[in-house]
PDB file of C-alpha atoms and ligand atoms in Angstrom:
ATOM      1  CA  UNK A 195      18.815 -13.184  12.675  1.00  0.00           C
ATOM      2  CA  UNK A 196      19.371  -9.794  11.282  1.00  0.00           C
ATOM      3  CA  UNK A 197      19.823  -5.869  12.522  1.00  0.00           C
ATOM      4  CA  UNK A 198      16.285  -5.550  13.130  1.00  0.00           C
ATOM      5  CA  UNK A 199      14.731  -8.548  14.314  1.00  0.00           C
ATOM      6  CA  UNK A 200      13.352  -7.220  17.328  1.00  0.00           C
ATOM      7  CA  UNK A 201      10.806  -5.017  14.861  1.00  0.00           C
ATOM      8  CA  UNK A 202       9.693  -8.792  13.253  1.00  0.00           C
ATOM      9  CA  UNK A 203       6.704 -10.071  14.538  1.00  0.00           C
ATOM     10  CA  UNK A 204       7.262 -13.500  12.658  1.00  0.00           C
ATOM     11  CA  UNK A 205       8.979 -14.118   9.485  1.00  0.00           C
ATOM     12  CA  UNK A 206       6.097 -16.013   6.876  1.00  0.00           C
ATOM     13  CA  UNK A 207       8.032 -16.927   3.810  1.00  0.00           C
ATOM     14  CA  UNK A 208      12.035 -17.457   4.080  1.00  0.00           C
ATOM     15  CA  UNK A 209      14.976 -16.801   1.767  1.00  0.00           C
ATOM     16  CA  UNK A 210      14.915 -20.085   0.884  1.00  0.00           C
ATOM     17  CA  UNK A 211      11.300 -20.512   0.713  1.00  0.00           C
ATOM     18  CA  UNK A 212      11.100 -16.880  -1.584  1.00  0.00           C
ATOM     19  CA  UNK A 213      13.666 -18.609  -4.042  1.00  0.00           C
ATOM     20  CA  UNK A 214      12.064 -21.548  -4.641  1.00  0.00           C
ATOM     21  CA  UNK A 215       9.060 -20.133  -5.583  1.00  0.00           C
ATOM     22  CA  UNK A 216      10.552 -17.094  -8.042  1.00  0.00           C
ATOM     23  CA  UNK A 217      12.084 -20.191  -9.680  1.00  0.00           C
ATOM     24  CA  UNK A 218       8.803 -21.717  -9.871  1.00  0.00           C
ATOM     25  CA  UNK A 219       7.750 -18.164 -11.505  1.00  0.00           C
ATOM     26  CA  UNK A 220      10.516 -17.870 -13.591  1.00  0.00           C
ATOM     27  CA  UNK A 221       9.852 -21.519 -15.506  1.00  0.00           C
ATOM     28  CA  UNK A 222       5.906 -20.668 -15.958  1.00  0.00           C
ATOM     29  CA  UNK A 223       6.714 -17.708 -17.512  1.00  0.00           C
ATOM     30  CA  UNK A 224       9.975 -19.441 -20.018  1.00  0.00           C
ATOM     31  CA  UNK A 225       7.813 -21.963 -21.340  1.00  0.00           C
ATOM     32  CA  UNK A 226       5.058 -19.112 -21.538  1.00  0.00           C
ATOM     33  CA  UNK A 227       7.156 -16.353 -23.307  1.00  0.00           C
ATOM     34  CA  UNK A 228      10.133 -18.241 -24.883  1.00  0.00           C
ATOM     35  CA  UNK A 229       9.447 -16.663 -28.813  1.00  0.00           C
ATOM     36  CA  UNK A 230       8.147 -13.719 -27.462  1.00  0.00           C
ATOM     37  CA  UNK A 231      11.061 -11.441 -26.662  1.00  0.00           C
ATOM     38  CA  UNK A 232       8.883  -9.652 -23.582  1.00  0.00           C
ATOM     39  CA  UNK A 233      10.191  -6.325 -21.739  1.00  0.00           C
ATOM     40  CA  UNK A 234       9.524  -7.352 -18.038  1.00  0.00           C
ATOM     41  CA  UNK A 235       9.172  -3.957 -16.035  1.00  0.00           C
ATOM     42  CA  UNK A 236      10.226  -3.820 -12.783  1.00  0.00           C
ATOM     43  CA  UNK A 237       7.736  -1.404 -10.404  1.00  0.00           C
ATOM     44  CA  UNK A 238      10.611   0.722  -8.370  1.00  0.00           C
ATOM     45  CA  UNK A 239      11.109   0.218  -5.745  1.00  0.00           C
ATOM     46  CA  UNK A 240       9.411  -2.617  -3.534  1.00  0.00           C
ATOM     47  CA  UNK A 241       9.828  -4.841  -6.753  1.00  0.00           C
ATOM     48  CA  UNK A 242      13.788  -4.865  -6.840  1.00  0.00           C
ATOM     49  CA  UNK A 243      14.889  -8.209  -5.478  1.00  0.00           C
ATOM     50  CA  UNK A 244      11.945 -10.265  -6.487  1.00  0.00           C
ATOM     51  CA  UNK A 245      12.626  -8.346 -10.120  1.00  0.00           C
ATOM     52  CA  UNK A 246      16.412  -9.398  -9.949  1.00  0.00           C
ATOM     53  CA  UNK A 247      16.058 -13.169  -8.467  1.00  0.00           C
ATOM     54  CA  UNK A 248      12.812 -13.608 -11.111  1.00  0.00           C
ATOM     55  CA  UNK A 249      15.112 -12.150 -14.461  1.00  0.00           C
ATOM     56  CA  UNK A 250      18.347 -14.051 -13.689  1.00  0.00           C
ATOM     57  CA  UNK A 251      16.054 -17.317 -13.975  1.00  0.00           C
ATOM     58  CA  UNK A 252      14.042 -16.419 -16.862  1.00  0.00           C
ATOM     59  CA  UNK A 253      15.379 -18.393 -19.684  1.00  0.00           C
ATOM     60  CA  UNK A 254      14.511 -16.367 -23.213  1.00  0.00           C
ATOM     61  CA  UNK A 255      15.375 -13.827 -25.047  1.00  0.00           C
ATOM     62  CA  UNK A 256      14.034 -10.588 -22.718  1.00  0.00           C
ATOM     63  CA  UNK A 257      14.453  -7.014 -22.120  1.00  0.00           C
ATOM     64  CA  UNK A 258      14.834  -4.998 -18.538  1.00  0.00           C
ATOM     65  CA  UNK A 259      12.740  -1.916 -18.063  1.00  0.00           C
ATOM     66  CA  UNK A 260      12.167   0.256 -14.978  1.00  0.00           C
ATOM     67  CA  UNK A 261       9.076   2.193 -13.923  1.00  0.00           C
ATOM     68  CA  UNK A 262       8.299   4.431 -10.887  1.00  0.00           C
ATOM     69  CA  UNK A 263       4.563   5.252 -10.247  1.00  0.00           C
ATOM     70  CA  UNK A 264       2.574   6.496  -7.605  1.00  0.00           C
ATOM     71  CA  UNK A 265      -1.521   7.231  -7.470  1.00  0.00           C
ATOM     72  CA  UNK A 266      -2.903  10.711  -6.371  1.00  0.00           C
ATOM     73  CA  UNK A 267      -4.431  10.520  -3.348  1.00  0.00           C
ATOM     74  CA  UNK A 268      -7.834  12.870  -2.596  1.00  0.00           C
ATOM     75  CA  UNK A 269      -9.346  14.477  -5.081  1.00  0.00           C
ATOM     76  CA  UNK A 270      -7.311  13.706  -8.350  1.00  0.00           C
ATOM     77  CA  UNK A 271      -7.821  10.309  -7.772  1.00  0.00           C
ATOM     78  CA  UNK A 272     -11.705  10.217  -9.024  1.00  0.00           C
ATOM     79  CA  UNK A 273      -9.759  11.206 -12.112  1.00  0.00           C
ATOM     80  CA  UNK A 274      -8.335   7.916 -12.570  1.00  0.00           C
ATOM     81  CA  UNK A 275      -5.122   9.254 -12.776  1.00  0.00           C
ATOM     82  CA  UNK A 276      -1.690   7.655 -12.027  1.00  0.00           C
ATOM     83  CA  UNK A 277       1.517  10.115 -11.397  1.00  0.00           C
ATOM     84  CA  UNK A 278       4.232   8.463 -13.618  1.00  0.00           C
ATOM     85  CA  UNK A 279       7.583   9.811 -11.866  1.00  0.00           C
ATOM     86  CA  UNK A 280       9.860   7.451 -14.409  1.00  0.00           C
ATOM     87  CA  UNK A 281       8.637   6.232 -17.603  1.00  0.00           C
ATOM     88  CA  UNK A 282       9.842   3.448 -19.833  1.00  0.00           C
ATOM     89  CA  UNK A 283      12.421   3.763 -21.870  1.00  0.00           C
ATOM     90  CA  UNK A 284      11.467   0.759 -24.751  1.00  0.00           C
ATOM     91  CA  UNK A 285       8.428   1.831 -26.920  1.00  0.00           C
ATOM     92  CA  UNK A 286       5.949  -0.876 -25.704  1.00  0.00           C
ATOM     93  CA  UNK A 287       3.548  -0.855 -28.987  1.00  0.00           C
ATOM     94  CA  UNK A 288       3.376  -4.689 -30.173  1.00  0.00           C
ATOM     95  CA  UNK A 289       5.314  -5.702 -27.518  1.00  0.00           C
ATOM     96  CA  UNK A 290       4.243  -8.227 -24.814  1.00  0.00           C
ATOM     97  CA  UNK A 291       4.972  -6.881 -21.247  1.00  0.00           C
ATOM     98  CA  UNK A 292       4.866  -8.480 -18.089  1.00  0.00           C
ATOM     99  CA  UNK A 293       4.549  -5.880 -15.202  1.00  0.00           C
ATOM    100  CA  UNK A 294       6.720  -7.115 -11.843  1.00  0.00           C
ATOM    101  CA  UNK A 295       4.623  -5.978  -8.567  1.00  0.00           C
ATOM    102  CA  UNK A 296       6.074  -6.694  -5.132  1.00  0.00           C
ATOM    103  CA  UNK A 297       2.508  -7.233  -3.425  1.00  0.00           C
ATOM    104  CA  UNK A 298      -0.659  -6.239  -5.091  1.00  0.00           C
ATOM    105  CA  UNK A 299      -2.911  -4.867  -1.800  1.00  0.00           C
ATOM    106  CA  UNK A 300      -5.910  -2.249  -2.838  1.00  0.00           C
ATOM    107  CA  UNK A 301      -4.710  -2.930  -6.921  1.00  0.00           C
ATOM    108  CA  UNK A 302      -5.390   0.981  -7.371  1.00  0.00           C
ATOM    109  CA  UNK A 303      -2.238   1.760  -8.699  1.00  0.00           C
ATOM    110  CA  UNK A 304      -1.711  -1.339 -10.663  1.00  0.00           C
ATOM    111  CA  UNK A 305      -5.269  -0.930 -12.633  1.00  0.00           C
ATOM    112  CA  UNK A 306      -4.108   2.614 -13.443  1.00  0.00           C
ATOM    113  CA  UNK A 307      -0.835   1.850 -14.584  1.00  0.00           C
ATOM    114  CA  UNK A 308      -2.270  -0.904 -16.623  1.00  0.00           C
ATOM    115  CA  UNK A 309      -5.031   1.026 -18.551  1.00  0.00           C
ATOM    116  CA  UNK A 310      -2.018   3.373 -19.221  1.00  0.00           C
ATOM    117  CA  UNK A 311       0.123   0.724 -20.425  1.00  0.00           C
ATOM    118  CA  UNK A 312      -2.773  -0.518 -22.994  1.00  0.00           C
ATOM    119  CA  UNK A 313      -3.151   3.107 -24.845  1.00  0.00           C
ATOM    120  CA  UNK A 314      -0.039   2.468 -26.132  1.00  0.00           C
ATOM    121  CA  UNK A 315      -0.838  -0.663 -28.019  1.00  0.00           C
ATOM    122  CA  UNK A 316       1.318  -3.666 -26.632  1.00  0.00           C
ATOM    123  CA  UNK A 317       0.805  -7.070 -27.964  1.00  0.00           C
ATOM    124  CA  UNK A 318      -0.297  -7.890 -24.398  1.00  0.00           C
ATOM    125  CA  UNK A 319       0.051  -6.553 -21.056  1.00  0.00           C
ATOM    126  CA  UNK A 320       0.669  -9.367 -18.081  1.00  0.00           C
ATOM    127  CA  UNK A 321       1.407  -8.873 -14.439  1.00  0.00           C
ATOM    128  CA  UNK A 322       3.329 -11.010 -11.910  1.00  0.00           C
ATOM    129  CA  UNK A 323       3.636 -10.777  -8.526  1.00  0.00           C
ATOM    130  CA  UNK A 324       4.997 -11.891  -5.626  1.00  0.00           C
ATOM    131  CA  UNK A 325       2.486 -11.448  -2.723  1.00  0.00           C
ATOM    132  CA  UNK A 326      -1.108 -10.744  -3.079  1.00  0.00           C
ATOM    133  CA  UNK A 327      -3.661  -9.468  -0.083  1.00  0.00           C
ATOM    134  CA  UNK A 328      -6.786 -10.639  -1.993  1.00  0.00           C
ATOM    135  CA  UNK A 329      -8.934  -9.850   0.879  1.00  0.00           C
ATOM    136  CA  UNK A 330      -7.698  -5.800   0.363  1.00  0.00           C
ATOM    137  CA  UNK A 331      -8.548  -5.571  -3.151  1.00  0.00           C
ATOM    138  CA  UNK A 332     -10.947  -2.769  -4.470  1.00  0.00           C
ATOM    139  CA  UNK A 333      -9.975  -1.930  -8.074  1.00  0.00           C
ATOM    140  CA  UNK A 334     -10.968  -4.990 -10.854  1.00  0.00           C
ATOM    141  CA  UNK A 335      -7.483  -6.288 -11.303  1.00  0.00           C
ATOM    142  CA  UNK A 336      -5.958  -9.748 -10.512  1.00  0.00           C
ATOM    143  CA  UNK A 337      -2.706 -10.992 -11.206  1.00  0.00           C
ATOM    144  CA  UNK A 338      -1.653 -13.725 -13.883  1.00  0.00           C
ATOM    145  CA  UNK A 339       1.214 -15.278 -11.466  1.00  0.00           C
ATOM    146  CA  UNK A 340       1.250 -14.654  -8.248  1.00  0.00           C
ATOM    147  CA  UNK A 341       3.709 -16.261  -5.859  1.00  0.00           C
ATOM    148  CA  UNK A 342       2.363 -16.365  -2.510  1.00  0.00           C
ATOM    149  CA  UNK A 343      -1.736 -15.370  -1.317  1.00  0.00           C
ATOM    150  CA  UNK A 344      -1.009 -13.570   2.306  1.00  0.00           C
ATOM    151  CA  UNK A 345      -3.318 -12.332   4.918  1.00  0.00           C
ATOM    152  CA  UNK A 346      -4.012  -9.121   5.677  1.00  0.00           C
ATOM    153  CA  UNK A 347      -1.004  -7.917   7.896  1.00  0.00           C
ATOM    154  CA  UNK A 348       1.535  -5.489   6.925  1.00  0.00           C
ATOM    155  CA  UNK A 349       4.968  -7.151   5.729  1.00  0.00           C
ATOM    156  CA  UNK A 350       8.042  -6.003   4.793  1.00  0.00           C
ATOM    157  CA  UNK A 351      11.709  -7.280   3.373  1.00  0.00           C
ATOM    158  CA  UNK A 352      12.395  -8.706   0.197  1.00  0.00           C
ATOM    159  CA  UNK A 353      12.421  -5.317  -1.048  1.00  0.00           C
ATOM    160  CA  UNK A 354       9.392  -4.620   0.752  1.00  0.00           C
ATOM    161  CA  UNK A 355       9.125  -1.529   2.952  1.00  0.00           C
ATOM    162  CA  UNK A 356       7.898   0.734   6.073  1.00  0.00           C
ATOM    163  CA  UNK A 357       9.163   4.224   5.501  1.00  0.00           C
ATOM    164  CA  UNK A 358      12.039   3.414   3.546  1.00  0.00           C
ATOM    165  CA  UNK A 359      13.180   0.684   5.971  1.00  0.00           C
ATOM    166  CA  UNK A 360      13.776  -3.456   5.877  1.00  0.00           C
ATOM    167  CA  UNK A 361      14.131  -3.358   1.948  1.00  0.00           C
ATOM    168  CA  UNK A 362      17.170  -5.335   2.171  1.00  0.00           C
ATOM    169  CA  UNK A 363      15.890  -8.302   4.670  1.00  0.00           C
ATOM    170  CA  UNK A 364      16.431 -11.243   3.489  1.00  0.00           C
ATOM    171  CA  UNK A 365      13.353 -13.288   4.052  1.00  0.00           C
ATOM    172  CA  UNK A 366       9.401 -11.532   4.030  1.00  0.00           C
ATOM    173  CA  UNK A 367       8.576 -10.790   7.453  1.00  0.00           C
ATOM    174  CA  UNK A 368       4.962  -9.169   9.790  1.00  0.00           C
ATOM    175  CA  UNK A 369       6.279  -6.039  10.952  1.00  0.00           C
ATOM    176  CA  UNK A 370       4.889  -5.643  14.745  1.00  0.00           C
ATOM    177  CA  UNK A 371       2.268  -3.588  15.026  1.00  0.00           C
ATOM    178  CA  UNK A 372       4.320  -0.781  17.916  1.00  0.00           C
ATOM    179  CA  UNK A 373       6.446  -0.078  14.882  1.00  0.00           C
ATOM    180  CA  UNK A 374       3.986   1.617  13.023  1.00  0.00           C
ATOM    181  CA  UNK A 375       1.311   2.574  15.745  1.00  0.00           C
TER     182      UNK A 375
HETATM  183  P1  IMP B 581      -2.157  -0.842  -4.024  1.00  0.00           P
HETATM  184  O1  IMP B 581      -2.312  -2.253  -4.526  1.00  0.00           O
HETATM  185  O2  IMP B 581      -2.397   0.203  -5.074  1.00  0.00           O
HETATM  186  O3  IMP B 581      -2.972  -0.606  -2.777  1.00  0.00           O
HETATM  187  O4  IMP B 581      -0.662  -0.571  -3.583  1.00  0.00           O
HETATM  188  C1  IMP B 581       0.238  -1.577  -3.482  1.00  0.00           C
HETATM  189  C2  IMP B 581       1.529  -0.970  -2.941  1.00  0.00           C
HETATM  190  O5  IMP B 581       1.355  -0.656  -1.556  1.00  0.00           O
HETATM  191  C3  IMP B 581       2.635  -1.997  -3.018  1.00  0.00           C
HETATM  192  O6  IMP B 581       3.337  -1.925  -4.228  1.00  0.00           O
HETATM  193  C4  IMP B 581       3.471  -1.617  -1.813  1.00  0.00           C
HETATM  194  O7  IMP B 581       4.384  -0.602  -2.175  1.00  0.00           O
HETATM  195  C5  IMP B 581       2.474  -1.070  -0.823  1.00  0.00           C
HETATM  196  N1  IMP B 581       2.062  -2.097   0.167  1.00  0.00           N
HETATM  197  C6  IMP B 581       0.861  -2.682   0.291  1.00  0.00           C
HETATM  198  N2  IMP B 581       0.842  -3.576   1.291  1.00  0.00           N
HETATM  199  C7  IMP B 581       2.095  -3.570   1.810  1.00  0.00           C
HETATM  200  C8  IMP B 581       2.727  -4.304   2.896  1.00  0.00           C
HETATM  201  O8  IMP B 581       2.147  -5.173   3.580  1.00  0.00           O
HETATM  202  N3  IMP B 581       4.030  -4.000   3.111  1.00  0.00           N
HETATM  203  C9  IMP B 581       4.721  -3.075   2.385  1.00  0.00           C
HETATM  204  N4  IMP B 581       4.178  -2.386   1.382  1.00  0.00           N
HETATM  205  C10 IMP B 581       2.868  -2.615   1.097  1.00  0.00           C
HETATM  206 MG1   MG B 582       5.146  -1.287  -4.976  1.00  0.00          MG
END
């Protein structure tokens, strides 16, 4: 039980449950990147603990970096523009990258961020993520790990949120619907 348990509908993956599958992660992508030296990006913020947990059991040479991104809503968004509020800090030309994603939903931002990410010439560009809403998607993007397919219900914890709240839950949890309506 935790502080706000009342606002949990039901919880779908545990702590436990969570771990055992960023380990699962973390091995595919070892044996997948051990010679490779990749800089895994963590998405700020929803990404944080899955980033952390998924890192501390990757097993090869690797380097952190942090992004923050955001798509324009309305009008700018025809452009096909995404609103970088922190860059990298590595130069990412020849470089393989593996972009960390709490939950891919729409994939809006993601296929932005990746077209932006291949103008600058990496080696390759691969995403990971921990939950995927397939059934949500409308931009051409799919993940290359994904931990968990869900339905469509809005979830938070795990560093998942609803206006800034439940980040730090332990476990991934259906927020009830009189929270948010
Ligand atoms: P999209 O794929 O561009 O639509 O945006 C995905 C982002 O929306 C994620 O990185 C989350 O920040 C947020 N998001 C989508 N679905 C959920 C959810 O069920 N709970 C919490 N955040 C969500
Ligand atoms: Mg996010």
């Amino acid at each position: 039980m935790s502080y706000c348990s009342s606002d949990i509908k039901r919880v779908l993956y545990t702590e436990q449950e969570l771990d055992a599958k960023v380990s699962e992660l973390a091995q595919i992508i070892t044996d997948e990147y051990v010679d490779k030296r990749p800089i895994i990006v963590c998405i700020l913020k929803g990404s944080v603990v899955f980033y952390a947990q998924l890192c501390k059991r990757i097993d090869c040479d690797m380097q952190m970096d942090f992004m923050v991104a955001s798509s324009y809503l309305s009008g700018m968004e025809s452009m096909g523009a995404v609103n970088i509020k922190k860059d990298l800090e590595n130069d990412i030309a020849g470089r393989h990258v593996i972009l960390v994603e709490d939950i891919i939903d729409s994939g809006n931002t993601l296929f932005k961020l990746k077209n932006l990410l291949n103008t600058r010439n990496p080696a390759s560009v691969k995403i990971v993520t921990l939950l995927n809403k397939h059934d949500r998607r409308e931009a051409n993007i799919e993940a290359d790990y994904c931990g968990f397919d869900i339905p469509n219900e809005f979830v938070v914890g795990y560093g998942l949120d609803y206006d800034e709240k439940y980040r730090n839950l332990p476990y991934v949890g259906v927020l009830k619907s009189e929270v948010y309506s």
